[in-house]
C-alpha cells in the first residue's frame, strides 16, 4: 500500500530521487545520515553547513539518490533549479527554533507555488522532536499553517501516533 510514489519509482526506474531542503541548521544532513544508516541519529557534535547541493546514494531494499541542499538564505536560490528532478521533496523544520519558524513558513510557501513542484509529493519533517525543549506540534502547525499527520521514528520502526 502506501503513497504510491515509491512503487511507481521502483518499477519505472531503479532509483527514487529525494531532495531535502530547509533552513540552515534544520537537521537536513542529520536526516540524511539517519536514512543512510537506517538508525535514529543521536548526533551531538556540530555539523558543518552544507554549501550548494550534496548528492548521496543510499542503497537499502531500494535505491535512493538523496540531494542535501544548503539552507542558508543566500543558497536557497538554487532550490528551484533542482526541484524539477526529484520524485519526492522533504522540507526539514527545526522543532526547537521558534525564531526561524517565520522564515521556514516563507521558504515553504515559496516551494508550494513553484511550478516545478506541481504533482510532486512534499513532506514537512519536524526534526529534533526528541528533545525536551522542542515546540509543540500545535505551535509548529499553527505557525507554518499546516495540517499535521503525527508520525515518529522510534528504534528503527515507523509508528503512527
XYZ file of N, CA and C in Angstrom, residues 5 12 20 27 35 37 44 46 54 64 72 76 81 97 101 115 144-145 153:
57
model
N 4.230 6.694 -4.547
C 5.414 7.277 -5.183
C 6.575 6.298 -5.185
N 9.417 1.934 -12.584
C 9.757 2.641 -13.814
C 11.225 3.036 -13.900
N 16.150 17.061 -0.154
C 15.905 17.548 1.198
C 16.306 19.013 1.259
N 18.608 20.353 10.432
C 18.806 18.923 10.619
C 18.754 18.108 9.346
N 18.829 8.283 7.363
C 18.354 7.468 6.242
C 19.451 6.518 5.760
N 22.033 5.239 7.437
C 22.392 4.169 8.366
C 21.182 3.392 8.864
N 25.405 14.701 18.508
C 25.588 15.757 19.487
C 26.648 16.750 19.035
N 28.596 19.302 16.339
C 28.111 20.267 15.359
C 28.350 19.769 13.943
N 24.688 18.489 -2.086
C 25.473 17.260 -1.987
C 24.550 16.115 -2.365
N 18.137 4.925 -3.388
C 17.761 6.323 -3.224
C 18.920 7.195 -3.674
N 21.168 28.064 3.888
C 21.408 29.484 4.150
C 20.596 30.323 3.172
N 19.436 29.512 -1.017
C 18.103 29.000 -1.365
C 17.717 29.266 -2.811
N 16.225 25.228 -9.059
C 16.965 24.611 -10.159
C 17.077 23.098 -10.032
N 13.456 25.638 17.278
C 13.856 27.019 16.995
C 12.669 27.889 16.586
N 10.848 29.997 12.607
C 9.616 29.460 12.025
C 8.997 30.363 10.965
N 6.279 26.147 -9.881
C 5.715 25.345 -10.980
C 6.353 23.966 -11.087
N 3.343 27.427 10.880
C 3.642 27.069 9.493
C 2.386 26.945 8.641
N 1.219 27.062 9.266
C -0.066 26.969 8.570
C -0.207 25.622 7.861
N 9.659 8.288 14.524
C 10.534 7.141 14.280
C 11.134 6.765 15.626
